Short mmCIF file of C-alpha atoms in Angstrom, two decimals:
data_model
loop_
_atom_site.label_atom_id
_atom_site.label_comp_id
_atom_site.label_asym_id
_atom_site.label_seq_id
_atom_site.Cartn_x
_atom_site.Cartn_y
_atom_site.Cartn_z
CA MET A 1 117.82 16.82 88.03
CA ALA A 2 119.40 19.97 89.21
CA GLY A 3 122.63 19.60 91.52
CA PRO A 4 123.35 21.56 94.78
CA GLU A 5 124.97 24.19 92.46
CA GLY A 6 121.32 24.88 90.77
CA ASP A 7 119.52 24.33 94.33
CA HIS A 8 121.82 27.42 95.24
CA GLU A 9 120.78 29.66 92.72
CA ALA A 10 117.65 28.97 93.39
CA ASP A 11 117.49 30.28 96.92
CA LEU A 12 119.64 33.08 96.07
CA ASP A 13 117.44 34.14 93.75
CA ALA A 14 114.24 34.07 95.64
CA PHE A 15 116.26 35.97 98.47
CA LEU A 16 116.98 38.95 95.97
CA ASP A 17 113.38 38.54 94.78
CA LYS A 18 112.39 39.39 98.04
CA PHE A 19 113.84 42.84 97.68
CA ARG A 20 112.52 43.25 94.19
CA GLY A 21 108.96 43.12 95.01
CA PRO A 22 106.28 44.79 96.71
CA GLU A 23 106.54 43.02 99.87
CA ARG A 24 109.39 44.35 102.43
CA TYR A 25 111.01 43.21 105.16
CA GLU A 26 109.66 44.40 108.55
CA GLY A 27 111.26 47.85 109.30
CA ALA A 28 112.90 48.49 106.42
CA PHE A 29 113.62 51.88 104.72
CA SER A 30 111.47 53.16 102.08
CA PRO A 31 113.11 54.06 99.11
CA GLU A 32 111.91 57.37 99.31
CA ASN A 33 112.67 58.80 102.54
CA TRP A 34 115.86 56.30 103.52
CA GLU A 35 117.99 59.08 104.48
CA LYS A 36 115.71 61.02 106.80
CA GLU A 37 114.87 57.35 108.25
CA PHE A 38 118.66 56.78 108.60
CA GLU A 39 119.33 60.10 110.19
CA LYS A 40 116.87 58.77 112.95
CA ILE A 41 118.98 56.34 114.18
CA PRO A 42 120.98 57.65 117.18
CA MET A 43 124.48 56.63 116.24
CA PHE A 44 124.11 58.27 112.75
CA MET A 45 122.38 61.10 113.73
CA LYS A 46 124.32 64.58 112.07
CA LYS A 47 122.38 66.49 114.95
CA ALA A 48 120.68 65.73 118.08
CA PRO A 49 117.26 67.63 118.71
CA ALA A 50 116.75 70.15 121.27
CA GLU A 51 114.13 68.09 123.19
CA ILE A 52 113.83 64.86 122.36
CA ASP A 53 110.01 63.21 121.89
CA PRO A 54 109.96 59.54 123.58
CA LYS A 55 107.00 59.17 120.44
CA GLN A 56 109.13 60.47 117.96
CA ASN A 57 113.02 59.75 118.95
CA PRO A 58 112.15 56.79 120.96
CA ASP A 59 115.72 55.07 120.26
CA LEU A 60 117.41 58.75 121.70
CA ALA A 61 114.80 58.32 124.51
CA CYS A 62 115.93 55.51 125.73
CA LEU A 63 119.60 56.35 125.28
CA GLN A 64 119.02 60.01 127.58
CA SER A 65 117.18 57.54 129.83
CA ILE A 66 120.51 55.66 130.13
CA ILE A 67 122.81 57.97 130.51
CA PHE A 68 120.58 60.37 132.69
CA ASP A 69 119.85 57.60 134.98
CA GLU A 70 118.30 58.93 138.30
CA GLU A 71 119.63 55.61 139.88
CA LYS A 72 123.17 56.45 139.30
CA THR A 73 124.86 58.86 142.35
CA LEU A 74 124.82 62.68 142.48
CA GLU A 75 128.48 62.41 141.16
CA GLU A 76 128.01 60.11 138.50
CA GLN A 77 124.85 62.23 137.19
CA ALA A 78 127.28 65.26 137.80
CA LYS A 79 130.14 63.96 135.97
CA THR A 80 127.71 62.89 133.17
CA TYR A 81 126.66 66.27 132.68
CA LYS A 82 130.06 67.58 132.61
CA ASN A 83 131.05 65.62 129.69
CA GLU A 84 128.23 66.18 127.84
CA GLY A 85 129.04 70.48 128.08
CA ASN A 86 132.28 69.27 127.14
CA ASP A 87 131.03 67.56 124.10
CA TYR A 88 128.94 71.12 123.15
CA PHE A 89 132.06 73.02 123.91
CA LYS A 90 134.05 70.92 121.42
CA GLU A 91 131.54 71.58 119.19
CA LYS A 92 131.61 75.68 119.70
CA ASP A 93 127.72 75.18 120.74
CA TYR A 94 128.40 77.34 124.46
CA LYS A 95 125.29 77.79 125.48
CA LYS A 96 124.19 74.57 125.22
CA ALA A 97 127.91 73.67 127.20
CA VAL A 98 126.51 76.25 129.63
CA ILE A 99 122.62 74.80 130.55
CA SER A 100 124.89 71.24 130.78
CA TYR A 101 127.65 72.46 133.10
CA THR A 102 124.84 73.98 134.92
CA GLU A 103 123.05 70.95 135.13
CA GLY A 104 125.68 69.30 136.66
CA LEU A 105 126.08 72.18 139.12
CA ASN A 106 122.46 71.40 140.17
CA LYS A 107 123.21 68.09 140.89
CA LYS A 108 124.78 69.59 143.98
CA SER A 109 127.74 66.35 144.14
CA SER A 110 129.84 66.65 147.26
CA ASP A 111 132.51 65.95 145.25
CA GLN A 112 134.11 69.56 145.34
CA GLU A 113 136.96 68.97 142.77
CA LEU A 114 134.12 68.15 140.17
CA ASN A 115 131.95 71.28 141.32
CA ALA A 116 135.08 73.64 140.81
CA VAL A 117 135.89 72.11 137.04
CA LEU A 118 131.91 72.70 136.17
CA HIS A 119 132.34 76.44 137.17
CA THR A 120 135.38 76.74 135.82
CA ASN A 121 133.77 75.25 132.55
CA ARG A 122 130.78 77.34 132.67
CA ALA A 123 133.09 80.33 132.74
CA THR A 124 134.97 79.31 129.58
CA ALA A 125 131.71 78.64 127.86
CA GLN A 126 130.42 82.17 129.45
CA PHE A 127 133.32 83.99 128.65
CA TYR A 128 133.09 82.50 124.65
CA LEU A 129 129.42 83.87 124.49
CA GLY A 130 130.87 87.35 125.79
CA ASN A 131 129.54 87.00 129.29
CA TYR A 132 132.35 88.23 131.18
CA ARG A 133 130.85 89.43 134.44
CA SER A 134 128.80 85.78 134.36
CA ALA A 135 132.50 84.22 133.68
CA LEU A 136 133.95 85.75 136.34
CA SER A 137 131.43 85.03 139.18
CA ASP A 138 132.19 81.46 137.85
CA VAL A 139 135.78 81.43 138.98
CA ILE A 140 135.43 83.56 141.92
CA ALA A 141 133.08 80.39 142.93
CA ALA A 142 135.53 77.65 141.64
CA ARG A 143 138.40 79.61 143.45
CA LYS A 144 136.27 79.79 146.74
CA LEU A 145 136.30 75.47 146.18
CA ARG A 146 139.88 75.03 144.96
CA PRO A 147 141.97 78.71 145.33
CA ASN A 148 145.05 77.12 143.78
CA HIS A 149 142.89 76.06 140.47
CA LEU A 150 145.27 77.25 137.67
CA LYS A 151 142.85 77.17 134.87
CA ALA A 152 140.50 79.10 137.23
CA ILE A 153 143.06 81.59 137.98
CA ILE A 154 143.77 81.89 134.26
CA ARG A 155 139.71 82.32 132.86
CA GLY A 156 139.58 85.01 135.81
CA ALA A 157 142.33 86.78 134.73
CA LEU A 158 141.40 86.61 130.77
CA CYS A 159 137.68 87.84 132.35
CA HIS A 160 139.33 91.09 134.12
CA LEU A 161 141.48 92.15 131.24
CA GLU A 162 138.10 92.24 128.74
CA LEU A 163 136.14 94.40 131.48
CA LYS A 164 138.89 96.87 131.42
CA HIS A 165 139.98 96.00 135.04
CA PHE A 166 143.56 95.78 134.64
CA SER A 167 144.79 96.26 137.79
CA GLU A 168 142.90 93.46 139.09
CA ALA A 169 144.08 91.01 135.67
CA MET A 170 147.37 91.76 136.77
CA MET A 171 146.99 90.51 140.22
CA TRP A 172 145.52 87.42 139.44
CA CYS A 173 148.71 86.72 137.02
CA GLU A 174 150.50 87.11 139.34
CA GLU A 175 149.11 84.61 141.98
CA GLY A 176 148.74 82.16 138.80
CA LEU A 177 152.46 82.53 138.70
CA ARG A 178 153.35 81.69 141.55
CA ILE A 179 151.85 78.71 141.11
CA ASP A 180 153.63 77.88 138.14
CA PRO A 181 156.37 80.92 137.01
CA LYS A 182 156.14 79.74 133.50
CA GLU A 183 152.47 79.95 132.37
CA LYS A 184 152.55 81.17 129.26
CA LYS A 185 148.95 82.65 129.25
CA LEU A 186 149.52 84.37 132.42
CA ILE A 187 153.00 86.26 131.02
CA GLU A 188 150.84 87.24 128.30
CA ALA A 189 148.03 88.78 129.84
CA ARG A 190 150.44 90.44 132.58
CA ALA A 191 152.23 92.32 129.57
CA LYS A 192 149.10 93.19 127.83
CA ALA A 193 147.43 94.70 131.42
CA ASN A 194 150.03 96.38 132.14
CA ARG A 195 150.38 98.52 128.90
CA LEU A 196 146.63 98.62 128.75
CA LYS A 197 146.89 100.28 132.16
CA ARG A 198 149.57 102.67 131.52
CA THR A 199 147.93 103.48 128.60
CA GLU A 200 144.43 104.35 130.58
CA GLU A 201 146.60 106.34 133.15
CA ARG A 202 147.81 108.39 130.41
CA ASP A 203 144.68 109.08 128.76
CA LEU A 204 142.83 109.77 131.92
CA ARG A 205 145.31 112.52 133.07
CA LYS A 206 145.43 113.85 129.40
CA ALA A 207 141.13 114.23 129.71
CA ARG A 208 141.82 115.41 133.17
CA LEU A 209 143.90 118.41 131.79
CA GLN A 210 141.60 119.11 129.09
CA GLU A 211 138.58 119.06 130.83
CA LYS A 212 140.67 121.56 133.23
CA LYS A 213 141.07 123.63 130.25
CA GLU A 214 137.68 123.94 128.65
CA GLN A 215 136.78 124.40 132.38
CA ALA A 216 138.93 127.71 132.78
CA GLN A 217 137.78 128.93 129.27
CA LYS A 218 133.94 128.23 130.53
CA ASP A 219 134.77 129.76 133.89
CA ALA A 220 136.43 132.88 131.93
CA VAL A 221 133.27 132.92 129.43
CA PHE A 222 130.52 133.08 131.81
CA LYS A 223 132.36 135.53 133.96
CA ALA A 224 132.57 138.25 130.54
CA ILE A 225 128.87 137.19 130.16
CA LYS A 226 128.33 138.53 134.03
CA ASP A 227 130.33 141.45 134.11
CA ARG A 228 128.83 142.61 130.68
CA ASN A 229 125.40 141.92 132.35
CA ILE A 230 123.96 139.69 130.04
CA LYS A 231 121.09 137.74 131.30
CA LEU A 232 120.38 134.38 130.66
CA SER A 233 117.09 132.39 130.08
CA PRO A 234 115.60 131.29 132.41
CA VAL A 235 117.20 133.70 135.40
CA SER A 236 114.16 134.05 137.96
CA SER A 237 116.30 135.15 141.11
CA GLU A 238 119.69 137.47 141.80
CA ASP A 239 120.98 134.95 144.30
CA GLU A 240 124.49 133.94 143.19
CA ASN A 241 123.95 130.37 143.53
CA VAL A 242 121.04 130.79 141.08
CA ILE A 243 122.95 132.67 138.63
CA SER A 244 126.09 130.33 138.75
CA ALA A 245 123.30 127.79 138.42
CA ASN A 246 121.93 129.22 135.31
CA LEU A 247 125.58 129.49 134.18
CA ALA A 248 125.90 125.69 134.78
CA GLU A 249 122.51 125.03 132.95
CA MET A 250 123.70 127.25 129.72
CA SER A 251 127.14 125.34 129.07
CA LEU A 252 125.13 122.13 128.78
CA ASP A 253 122.71 123.87 127.07
CA GLY A 254 124.08 126.20 124.59
CA PHE A 255 127.88 126.44 124.51
CA SER A 256 128.40 122.69 124.11
CA SER A 257 129.00 121.04 120.36
CA HIS A 258 125.62 119.65 120.95
CA SER A 259 123.85 123.04 120.60
CA PRO A 260 120.82 123.42 117.95
CA THR A 261 122.84 125.74 116.02
CA GLY A 262 125.87 123.60 116.49
CA SER A 263 128.12 126.72 117.42
CA LYS A 264 128.88 128.50 120.50
CA VAL A 265 129.83 131.63 122.65
CA CYS A 266 133.60 132.05 122.54
CA LEU A 267 135.67 134.86 124.08
CA ASP A 268 138.79 135.78 122.07
CA GLU A 269 142.73 136.78 123.10
CA ASN A 270 141.61 140.67 123.80
CA GLY A 271 138.60 139.43 125.94
CA SER A 272 135.78 140.06 123.46
CA LEU A 273 132.93 137.58 122.54
CA SER A 274 131.72 136.68 119.73
CA TRP A 275 128.00 134.48 119.63
CA PRO A 276 125.99 132.72 117.05
CA VAL A 277 123.39 135.09 116.39
CA LEU A 278 120.05 133.54 114.58
CA PHE A 279 118.26 135.97 112.79
CA LEU A 280 114.51 134.70 111.59
CA TYR A 281 112.38 135.91 108.96
CA PRO A 282 108.59 134.98 110.16
CA GLU A 283 107.41 136.06 107.02
CA ARG A 284 109.08 133.86 104.60
CA GLY A 285 109.92 131.13 106.88
CA GLN A 286 113.72 131.21 106.65
CA SER A 287 116.47 131.89 108.79
CA ASP A 288 120.05 132.72 108.61
CA LEU A 289 122.60 131.91 111.63
CA ILE A 290 125.69 133.97 112.01
CA SER A 291 128.12 131.80 113.62
CA ALA A 292 130.40 134.56 115.02
CA PHE A 293 129.27 137.90 115.55
CA HIS A 294 131.36 140.01 117.61
CA GLU A 295 129.76 142.01 120.09
CA GLU A 296 131.14 145.54 119.12
CA SER A 297 129.97 144.56 115.33
CA ARG A 298 126.45 146.86 114.16
CA PHE A 299 123.94 144.69 113.09
CA ILE A 300 123.58 146.82 110.20
CA ASP A 301 127.13 145.77 108.78
CA HIS A 302 125.86 142.21 108.56
CA LEU A 303 122.49 143.03 107.25
CA THR A 304 124.27 145.27 104.51
CA ILE A 305 126.64 142.03 103.70
CA MET A 306 123.82 139.35 104.07
CA PHE A 307 121.45 141.13 101.56
CA GLU A 308 123.95 142.90 98.83
CA GLU A 309 122.11 140.33 96.76
CA LEU A 310 118.64 139.19 97.54
CA PRO A 311 118.12 135.74 98.30
CA PRO A 312 116.29 133.46 96.32
CA TRP A 313 113.11 133.25 98.53
CA ASP A 314 112.61 137.22 98.47
CA THR A 315 110.24 136.68 95.33
CA GLU A 316 109.09 140.15 96.10
CA ARG A 317 111.88 141.91 96.22
CA LYS A 318 112.16 143.80 99.40
CA TYR A 319 113.92 143.06 101.71
CA TYR A 320 117.02 145.69 101.31
CA PRO A 321 119.22 146.60 104.26
CA SER A 322 117.69 150.00 104.63
CA GLU A 323 113.99 148.56 104.65
CA LEU A 324 114.77 145.92 107.28
CA GLU A 325 113.72 146.29 111.18
CA LEU A 326 115.06 144.38 114.01
CA TYR A 327 113.04 142.96 116.48
CA TYR A 328 113.03 141.20 119.59
CA GLU A 329 110.52 138.88 121.59
CA ASP A 330 110.39 139.39 125.56
CA GLU A 331 108.79 135.39 126.18
CA GLU A 332 107.72 135.83 129.78
CA ARG A 333 105.69 139.13 129.02
CA GLU A 334 104.59 138.21 125.72
CA GLU A 335 105.82 141.65 124.19
CA ILE A 336 108.31 142.82 121.77
CA TYR A 337 110.94 144.83 121.33
CA GLN A 338 112.49 147.19 118.23
CA ILE A 339 115.96 147.73 118.29
CA CYS A 340 117.98 149.79 116.16
CA THR A 341 120.34 148.67 113.29
CA GLN A 342 122.76 150.93 114.04
CA SER A 343 123.51 149.19 117.18
CA THR A 344 125.61 147.14 118.21
CA LEU A 345 125.14 143.13 119.24
CA LEU A 346 126.24 143.97 122.97
CA GLN A 347 123.98 147.12 123.50
CA ALA A 348 121.05 144.18 122.56
CA LEU A 349 122.18 141.75 124.88
CA GLN A 350 122.29 144.52 127.76
CA HIS A 351 118.74 145.35 127.59
CA GLN A 352 116.97 145.36 130.35
CA ARG A 353 114.36 142.83 129.13
CA TYR A 354 117.06 140.40 126.31
CA PHE A 355 117.81 137.13 127.79
CA VAL A 356 120.14 134.62 125.98
CA LYS A 357 118.36 131.53 124.96
CA ALA A 358 120.59 128.50 124.99
CA GLY A 359 123.37 130.45 124.23
CA THR A 360 122.17 131.55 120.73
CA PRO A 361 120.85 135.46 120.99
CA THR A 362 117.87 135.03 118.25
CA PHE A 363 116.24 138.43 116.35
CA LEU A 364 113.58 138.87 114.00
CA VAL A 365 114.14 140.64 110.43
CA LEU A 366 110.65 142.27 109.05
CA VAL A 367 110.56 144.89 106.60
CA LYS A 368 109.15 148.09 107.22
CA CYS A 369 105.38 149.27 107.03
CA ALA A 370 104.83 145.13 105.10
CA PRO A 371 101.23 144.05 105.59
CA PHE A 372 102.69 140.83 107.40
CA SER A 373 104.40 143.34 110.01
CA LYS A 374 101.18 144.88 111.11
CA ASN A 375 99.47 141.53 111.75
CA TYR A 376 102.30 139.83 113.31
CA PHE A 377 101.89 142.50 115.89
CA GLY A 378 98.69 142.06 115.97
CA GLY A 379 98.01 141.87 119.77
CA LYS A 380 101.15 142.32 121.18
CA LYS A 381 102.76 145.20 123.07
CA VAL A 382 104.98 146.53 121.09
CA HIS A 383 108.04 148.81 122.78
CA TRP A 384 108.84 150.70 119.51
CA LEU A 385 112.41 152.83 119.40
CA LYS A 386 111.64 156.75 119.88
#
């Protein structure tokens, strides 16, 4: 006959057998997916879902309904959202924090103190997201509710600092320091804003001086061009205002480092102009750029240097300086003018029908009596040298 101890052991074995056998108690975790099922319990969730589906997470949906009970007062609901936003902020989930603070403000609580905090907290979250203007709007709204809200003032000063509103940043710092003269963040922000403001003003002065200097140089170049009766393209009127407008257009189109050639006309200390000049070889589909062609230099001198050795693309070996002819095209009239290779650049630019386009004089280089040249001139009026 078994004693009490034997009965106890038998009961324990029977209890354990329930876990060993196929039968499981109601609601038990499955051995294969117990970790996933465990994480569905709100208390043990590592991360809450973005959207709570009552069918998939009934426990979580129940808790949510308790937390955001519509029967609570507007103030209580707003505080709940504020606390939720604070939790998200601590987790550095600033986007969700903004959403929670916004929900709190949407409750339109009559507690102005609470609303000021919600605005300030949302401003802080927006600040960490880099939305400085939105953050500034929030702290301004907070200060309308609480003019001396120090946290809002600090955040506003930092927003102005990030937006490079240095004067405004210093003003906000001064207002905050009148409330708390020892506030470290405001002292540091004021010093930084003052330093950056002085740097900005210095850089602005330097930029204005440089701009003034460059404008004076451009004006001198424009005057030299006009004095030489060099025409710009397009020029549709002899009116002084139109000429000035075309000069201004040329300054943007051809005199900057962003021009197609990357070069620009320059006026040297002796009052002479040097131009970027483009030679086109239509027969071979090639080109050459002379970045500084002095206006008194002759074309033949440059051609002699350029073709002292025949280029690799001259497979027929016919581009000898003495065999080359120079032309420019009048696009408006669709006519071609021949230029003497012995002439200077200035003489060519002063030709009655030559217009400088995009700040870079351009000329065609062809071989004398070549079949390509005859075909190239076909159907066009050519003004030959006499």
